[in-house]
Coordinates of C-alpha atoms and ligand atoms in Angstrom, one line a residue:
X1 CA 93.3 141.6 91.4
X2 CA 89.7 140.9 90.6
X3 CA 86.9 142.8 92.3
X4 CA 85.9 139.5 93.8
X5 CA 86.9 137.8 97.0
X6 CA 85.6 134.6 98.5
X7 CA 83.7 134.3 101.7
X8 CA 86.3 133.0 104.3
X9 CA 83.7 131.9 106.9
X10 CA 81.8 129.9 104.4
X11 CA 85.0 128.2 103.3
X12 CA 85.8 127.3 106.8
X13 CA 82.3 126.0 107.5
X14 CA 82.5 123.9 104.4
X15 CA 85.9 122.4 105.5
X16 CA 84.5 121.6 108.9
X17 CA 81.4 120.0 107.4
X18 CA 83.5 117.6 105.2
X19 CA 85.9 117.1 108.1
X20 CA 83.1 115.6 110.2
X21 CA 82.8 112.7 107.7
X22 CA 85.2 110.0 108.7
X23 CA 86.1 111.9 111.9
X24 CA 87.5 110.0 114.9
X25 CA 89.1 110.8 118.2
X26 CA 92.8 110.0 118.4
X27 CA 93.3 107.6 121.3
X28 CA 96.6 109.1 122.4
X29 CA 95.9 112.8 122.1
X30 CA 92.1 113.1 122.3
X31 CA 92.3 115.2 119.2
X32 CA 89.7 114.9 116.4
X33 CA 91.2 113.5 113.2
X34 CA 89.9 112.4 109.9
X35 CA 90.0 109.0 108.3
X36 CA 88.6 108.9 104.8
X37 CA 90.9 106.2 103.4
X38 CA 90.4 105.8 99.7
X39 CA 87.3 103.9 98.6
X40 CA 86.1 103.1 102.1
X41 CA 82.5 103.8 103.1
X42 CA 83.7 107.1 104.7
X43 CA 85.3 108.1 101.4
X44 CA 82.0 107.2 99.7
X45 CA 80.1 109.4 102.1
X46 CA 82.6 112.3 101.6
X47 CA 82.3 112.0 97.8
X48 CA 78.5 112.0 97.9
X49 CA 78.6 115.1 100.2
X50 CA 80.9 117.0 97.8
X51 CA 79.0 115.9 94.7
X52 CA 75.8 117.1 96.2
X53 CA 77.5 120.4 96.9
X54 CA 78.6 120.6 93.3
X55 CA 75.1 120.0 92.1
X56 CA 73.6 122.6 94.5
X57 CA 76.0 125.1 92.9
X58 CA 74.4 124.3 89.5
X59 CA 77.4 122.3 88.2
X60 CA 77.1 119.3 85.9
X61 CA 78.7 116.4 87.6
X62 CA 80.2 113.4 86.0
X63 CA 82.2 110.4 87.3
X64 CA 84.8 108.6 85.2
X65 CA 85.8 105.0 85.1
X66 CA 88.4 105.4 87.8
X67 CA 86.0 107.3 90.1
X68 CA 87.4 110.8 89.4
X69 CA 84.5 113.3 89.8
X70 CA 84.3 116.4 87.6
X71 CA 81.9 119.3 87.9
X72 CA 81.5 121.7 85.1
X73 CA 80.3 125.3 85.0
X74 CA 79.6 126.6 81.5
X75 CA 81.4 129.7 80.1
X76 CA 80.2 132.1 77.4
X77 CA 82.3 130.1 74.8
X78 CA 81.8 126.5 75.5
X79 CA 83.9 125.4 72.5
X80 CA 87.0 126.5 74.4
X81 CA 88.8 124.1 76.7
X82 CA 87.9 124.6 80.4
X83 CA 90.2 125.9 83.2
X84 CA 90.3 123.2 85.9
X85 CA 90.8 123.5 89.6
X86 CA 91.0 120.4 91.8
X87 CA 92.6 118.1 94.3
X88 CA 91.5 115.1 96.4
X89 CA 89.2 114.4 99.3
X90 CA 90.5 110.9 100.3
X91 CA 92.8 111.0 103.3
X92 CA 95.5 109.1 105.1
X93 CA 94.0 107.2 108.1
X94 CA 95.4 109.8 110.5
X95 CA 94.6 113.1 108.8
X96 CA 93.4 116.6 109.5
X97 CA 90.7 118.3 107.5
X98 CA 92.7 120.4 105.1
X99 CA 95.0 118.1 103.0
X100 CA 93.3 118.0 99.5
X101 CA 90.0 119.3 100.8
X102 CA 91.2 122.9 100.7
X103 CA 91.8 122.6 97.0
X104 CA 88.4 121.0 96.3
X105 CA 86.3 123.1 98.7
X106 CA 88.3 126.2 97.9
X107 CA 87.5 125.7 94.2
X108 CA 83.8 125.2 95.1
X109 CA 83.9 128.4 97.2
X110 CA 85.2 130.2 94.1
X111 CA 82.3 128.9 92.1
X112 CA 79.9 130.0 94.9
X113 CA 81.5 133.5 94.7
X114 CA 81.1 133.6 90.9
X115 CA 77.5 132.5 91.2
X116 CA 76.7 135.1 93.8
X117 CA 78.3 137.8 91.6
X118 CA 76.5 136.6 88.5
X119 CA 79.9 136.3 86.8
X120 CA 80.3 134.1 83.8
X121 CA 83.8 133.4 82.6
X122 CA 84.6 133.1 78.9
X123 CA 85.9 129.5 79.3
X124 CA 84.0 126.8 81.2
X125 CA 85.4 126.0 84.6
X126 CA 85.7 122.5 85.9
X127 CA 86.2 121.5 89.6
X128 CA 87.4 118.0 90.2
X129 CA 88.4 115.6 92.8
X130 CA 90.7 112.7 92.0
X131 CA 90.6 109.1 93.3
X132 CA 93.1 107.9 95.9
X133 CA 95.7 110.7 95.9
X134 CA 97.2 109.4 99.1
X135 CA 98.1 105.9 98.1
X136 CA 97.8 104.8 101.7
X137 CA 95.5 101.9 101.0
X138 CA 96.3 100.5 97.6
X139 CA 100.0 101.5 97.6
X140 CA 100.1 103.9 94.6
X141 CA 99.7 107.6 95.1
X142 CA 98.0 110.1 92.7
X143 CA 96.2 107.1 91.3
X144 CA 93.1 108.8 89.8
X145 CA 95.1 111.7 88.3
X146 CA 97.7 109.4 86.9
X147 CA 95.0 107.3 85.2
X148 CA 93.3 110.5 83.9
X149 CA 96.5 111.7 82.4
X150 CA 97.5 108.4 80.9
X151 CA 100.6 107.5 83.1
X152 CA 98.9 104.5 84.7
X153 CA 96.6 102.3 82.6
X154 CA 93.1 101.8 83.9
X155 CA 93.3 98.1 84.1
X156 CA 96.6 98.3 86.2
X157 CA 94.8 100.7 88.6
X158 CA 91.7 98.5 88.8
X159 CA 93.8 95.5 89.7
X160 CA 95.6 97.1 92.7
X161 CA 94.8 95.4 96.0
X162 CA 94.8 96.6 99.6
X163 CA 96.2 94.4 102.4
X164 CA 93.0 92.4 102.6
X165 CA 93.1 91.6 98.8
X166 CA 90.3 94.0 97.9
X167 CA 90.7 95.6 94.5
X168 CA 90.3 99.2 93.4
X169 CA 87.7 98.2 90.9
X170 CA 85.6 96.2 93.4
X171 CA 85.8 98.9 96.0
X172 CA 84.9 101.7 93.5
X173 CA 81.8 99.6 92.6
X174 CA 81.0 99.0 96.3
X175 CA 80.9 102.7 97.2
X176 CA 79.0 103.6 94.0
X177 CA 81.7 105.5 92.2
X178 CA 82.6 103.2 89.3
X179 CA 81.6 105.8 86.8
X180 CA 81.1 105.4 83.1
X181 CA 82.8 108.4 81.4
X182 CA 86.1 108.0 79.7
X183 CA 89.0 108.0 82.2
X184 CA 91.3 109.9 79.8
X185 CA 90.8 113.5 80.7
X186 CA 90.9 115.9 77.7
X187 CA 93.7 118.3 78.8
X188 CA 92.1 121.5 80.2
X189 CA 93.4 124.9 79.2
X190 CA 95.2 125.1 82.6
X191 CA 95.0 123.4 86.0
X192 CA 95.2 125.1 89.4
X193 CA 95.4 123.6 92.9
X194 CA 95.5 125.3 96.2
X195 CA 96.9 123.1 99.1
X196 CA 98.3 123.3 102.6
X197 CA 102.1 123.3 102.5
X198 CA 102.2 120.3 104.9
X199 CA 105.6 121.5 106.1
X200 CA 107.2 124.3 108.3
X201 CA 108.7 126.6 105.7
X202 CA 106.0 129.2 105.0
X203 CA 104.9 129.6 108.6
X204 CA 108.4 129.9 110.0
X205 CA 109.1 132.7 107.5
X206 CA 105.8 134.4 108.1
X207 CA 104.7 134.0 104.6
X208 CA 101.0 134.2 103.5
X209 CA 101.3 132.3 100.3
X210 CA 103.8 129.9 98.6
X211 CA 104.2 130.0 94.8
X212 CA 104.9 126.4 94.1
X213 CA 107.6 125.9 91.5
X214 CA 107.3 122.1 91.3
X215 CA 107.2 118.8 93.1
X216 CA 110.1 116.7 94.1
X217 CA 110.7 113.1 92.8
X218 CA 109.1 110.3 94.8
X219 CA 110.0 106.6 94.8
X220 CA 108.1 104.0 96.9
X221 CA 109.2 100.4 97.4
X222 CA 107.5 97.6 99.3
X223 CA 109.9 95.1 100.8
X224 CA 109.1 91.5 101.7
X225 CA 111.9 90.0 103.6
X226 CA 111.9 86.3 104.4
X227 CA 114.2 84.8 107.0
X228 CA 113.7 82.1 109.6
X229 CA 111.5 82.4 112.6
X230 CA 113.0 80.8 115.7
X231 CA 113.3 81.0 119.5
X232 CA 114.9 84.3 120.7
X233 CA 116.6 82.7 123.7
X234 CA 118.1 79.6 122.2
X235 CA 119.2 80.5 118.7
X236 CA 122.8 81.6 118.5
X237 CA 123.3 85.0 116.8
X238 CA 125.4 83.5 114.0
X239 CA 122.7 80.9 113.1
X240 CA 119.9 83.5 112.6
X241 CA 118.1 84.7 109.5
X242 CA 116.4 87.7 111.1
X243 CA 114.1 89.5 108.7
X244 CA 113.5 92.3 111.2
X245 CA 117.2 93.0 111.5
X246 CA 117.6 93.1 107.7
X247 CA 114.8 95.7 107.5
X248 CA 116.5 97.7 110.3
X249 CA 119.7 97.7 108.4
X250 CA 118.0 99.1 105.3
X251 CA 116.5 101.8 107.4
X252 CA 119.8 102.8 108.9
X253 CA 121.4 102.7 105.5
X254 CA 118.9 105.2 104.2
X255 CA 119.6 107.5 107.1
X256 CA 123.3 107.2 106.3
X257 CA 122.6 108.0 102.6
X258 CA 120.6 111.2 103.5
X259 CA 123.5 112.4 105.7
X260 CA 126.2 111.6 103.2
X261 CA 125.5 114.4 100.8
X262 CA 126.1 112.0 97.9
X263 CA 122.5 112.5 96.8
X264 CA 122.3 116.2 97.4
X265 CA 121.5 117.9 100.6
X266 CA 117.7 117.4 100.4
X267 CA 117.3 113.7 100.0
X268 CA 114.6 112.3 102.4
X269 CA 114.0 108.7 103.2
X270 CA 111.4 107.0 105.4
X271 CA 110.6 103.4 106.4
X272 CA 107.0 104.2 107.4
X273 CA 105.6 100.7 107.7
X274 CA 107.5 97.8 109.4
X275 CA 105.4 94.8 110.0
X276 CA 107.2 91.8 111.6
X277 CA 105.7 88.3 111.5
X278 CA 104.9 86.9 114.0
X279 CA 105.7 90.1 115.8
X280 CA 106.3 88.7 119.3
X281 CA 108.9 89.5 122.0
X282 CA 110.7 86.2 122.1
X283 CA 110.5 85.1 118.4
X284 CA 113.0 86.1 115.7
X285 CA 110.9 87.7 112.9
X286 CA 110.7 85.1 110.1
X287 CA 109.1 87.6 107.8
X288 CA 109.0 91.4 107.6
X289 CA 107.1 93.7 105.3
X290 CA 108.4 97.2 105.1
X291 CA 108.0 100.3 103.0
X292 CA 110.5 102.7 101.6
X293 CA 109.7 106.3 100.7
X294 CA 112.5 108.2 98.9
X295 CA 112.2 111.9 97.9
X296 CA 114.6 114.2 96.1
X297 CA 114.2 117.5 94.3
X298 CA 116.8 116.4 91.8
X299 CA 116.0 113.6 89.3
X300 CA 119.7 112.5 88.9
X301 CA 120.3 112.3 92.6
X302 CA 117.1 110.3 93.0
X303 CA 118.2 107.8 90.3
X304 CA 121.6 107.4 92.0
X305 CA 120.0 106.9 95.4
X306 CA 117.6 104.2 94.0
X307 CA 120.5 102.4 92.3
X308 CA 122.6 102.4 95.5
X309 CA 119.7 101.3 97.7
X310 CA 118.9 98.4 95.3
X311 CA 122.5 97.3 95.5
X312 CA 122.2 97.4 99.3
X313 CA 119.1 95.2 99.3
X314 CA 121.2 92.5 97.7
X315 CA 124.1 93.0 100.1
X316 CA 121.9 92.9 103.2
X317 CA 120.1 89.8 101.9
X318 CA 123.4 88.0 101.5
X319 CA 124.9 89.1 104.8
X320 CA 121.8 88.4 106.8
X321 CA 120.9 85.1 105.0
X322 CA 117.4 86.3 104.1
X323 CA 115.5 86.6 100.9
X324 CA 114.6 90.2 100.1
X325 CA 112.0 90.8 97.5
X326 CA 111.0 94.3 96.6
X327 CA 108.6 96.0 94.2
X328 CA 108.1 99.5 93.1
X329 CA 104.7 100.7 94.2
X330 CA 105.0 104.3 93.0
X331 CA 107.5 106.4 91.1
X332 CA 107.3 110.0 89.9
X333 CA 110.0 112.3 88.5
X334 CA 110.3 115.9 89.6
X335 CA 107.5 118.0 88.2
X336 CA 107.9 121.6 87.1
X337 CA 105.0 124.0 87.2
X338 CA 104.2 126.6 84.5
X339 CA 106.4 129.7 84.9
X340 CA 103.8 132.1 83.5
X341 CA 101.1 131.0 86.0
X342 CA 103.6 131.2 88.8
X343 CA 104.2 134.8 87.9
X344 CA 100.4 135.4 88.0
X345 CA 100.2 133.8 91.4
X346 CA 103.0 136.0 92.8
X347 CA 101.5 139.1 91.3
X348 CA 98.0 138.4 92.6
X349 CA 99.5 137.8 96.0
X350 CA 101.4 141.0 95.7
X351 CA 98.3 143.0 94.8
X352 CA 96.5 141.5 97.7
X353 CA 99.4 142.5 100.0
X354 CA 100.2 138.9 100.8
X355 CA 103.8 138.1 101.5
X356 CA 104.9 135.2 99.2
X357 CA 107.9 133.1 98.2
X358 CA 108.6 130.4 95.7
X359 CA 108.7 126.9 97.2
X360 CA 109.3 123.3 96.0
X361 CA 106.6 120.9 97.2
X362 CA 107.9 118.2 99.4
X363 CA 104.6 116.3 99.2
X364 CA 103.1 114.6 96.1
X365 CA 100.0 116.3 94.5
X366 CA 97.6 115.7 91.6
X367 CA 98.9 118.9 90.0
X368 CA 102.2 117.1 89.2
X369 CA 100.2 114.6 87.1
X370 CA 98.3 117.4 85.4
X371 CA 101.6 119.2 84.7
X372 CA 102.4 116.5 82.1
X373 CA 99.3 117.4 80.0
X374 CA 98.7 121.1 80.5
X375 CA 100.0 124.2 82.2
X376 CA 99.6 123.5 85.9
X377 CA 100.4 125.4 89.1
X378 CA 99.8 125.3 92.8
X379 CA 99.3 127.9 95.6
X380 CA 100.4 126.8 99.0
X381 CA 99.1 128.2 102.3
X382 CA 101.0 127.9 105.6
X383 CA 100.0 125.5 108.4
X384 CA 100.3 126.1 112.1
X385 CA 102.3 123.8 114.5
X386 CA 105.2 123.7 112.1
X387 CA 102.9 122.9 109.3
X388 CA 102.3 119.4 110.6
X389 CA 100.2 117.3 108.2
X390 CA 99.1 113.7 107.8
X391 CA 98.2 114.2 111.5
X392 CA 95.0 115.3 113.3
X393 CA 96.9 118.5 114.4
X394 CA 97.0 119.7 110.8
X395 CA 95.6 123.3 111.0
X396 CA 95.5 126.4 108.9
X397 CA 93.5 129.4 109.9
X398 CA 90.5 130.8 108.1
X399 CA 92.6 133.7 107.0
X400 CA 95.4 131.5 105.7
X401 CA 93.0 129.4 103.7
X402 CA 91.1 132.4 102.3
X403 CA 94.4 134.0 101.2
X404 CA 95.3 131.1 99.1
X405 CA 91.9 130.6 97.6
X406 CA 91.6 134.3 96.8
X407 CA 94.8 134.1 94.9
X408 CA 93.5 131.1 93.0
X409 CA 90.4 133.0 92.2
X410 CA 92.4 135.9 90.6
X411 CA 94.5 133.5 88.6
X412 CA 91.4 131.5 87.5
X413 CA 89.6 134.6 86.3
X414 CA 92.6 135.6 84.2
X415 CA 93.1 132.1 82.6
X416 CA 89.4 131.6 82.1
X417 CA 89.2 134.9 80.1
X418 CA 91.9 133.8 77.6
X419 CA 90.9 133.2 74.0
X420 CA 93.8 130.9 73.3
Ligands
GLV1 C1 101.1 112.6 99.5 O1 100.4 113.1 100.4 C2 102.5 112.3 99.7 O2 102.8 111.3 100.3 O3 103.3 113.2 99.4
MN2 MN1 97.1 116.3 99.5
MN3 MN1 98.3 113.8 101.9

């Protein structure tokens, strides 16, 4: 354990400050949520706020061509590759204030702590936030980190459109974050990310910290189903081509697949968006757009589920007399984090008397992209209310957040002292 510890109250204040940008009051619950959807004006404001914070800490800030923002603190040997900490500050439209922000603001709190202690690391340290981790607007998650690590070409990312037909490139330009540095990130010495678990496991087991072993595979599809719109009262059932019904059958099929055990016991499947056209009580939906989100901690099971679901798309189109077009909007294999860094996380937690356990991430993270180019690892902190996330009720206490960031501080100091 290092002598140093972060300032928990300062971290919480910093999370609250950023959480006010894009805040809204949820109409149903009256709770305060956060909406900083990628590349909107609110995201732009959040970005400027965090970039200003970076500069105030004395860091050198650059923005690359996909809008990823990196802030560098020099070391004593600047020829060495930096150790990087990061995450994202964009949000789903119905977020709390922790998802992603804890990783970025926690990293900046670490920098603040190092500055206060006049501590210079051997290696430079970089804190970054990546563009559009959530994928809620342009359909592809981990976009900025995937471009930075070469999985998605810049031009492919630029051309992605939201539902209104606005492009990533145009929207980056509009909010003033179409940067000019090379989008290909030179692999850092190592990458660390602290994040809320976004699930119930750590809290239910009274854990302080999760040592993340990796991230499960993710497959996203966008379905466009075309049938025939007609009168709900007059059209006999056997003469219908009901696009809504076809989508419902896909959703039920996925439920059946998760329960079957044929794809392991941990397959998850969600149809999160279902938009019928025209979407009226007495009209058979002639068109339906829907999304599919498949997750599995086993690559082979994921591939088998994808193959079977694709075959089902064809079957349901035939049986319901509709046209079912689908496209893959995001796809990542399972990611595995660095074993050595996991050990350091566990031993820092142990020295700090924090109860910890290994855990596979159910959510996608920028760290999984970074794991393809360098040693990467994540520290999870528990969340209250069953770890609910992507929801205004998302909440981790000051102590829970500080525990995770202190562990990241210890591990950072070890890595940043390494010669090779
Ligand atoms: C990212 O938040 C995800 O969908 O896992
Ligand atoms: Mn996140
Ligand atoms: Mn998220």
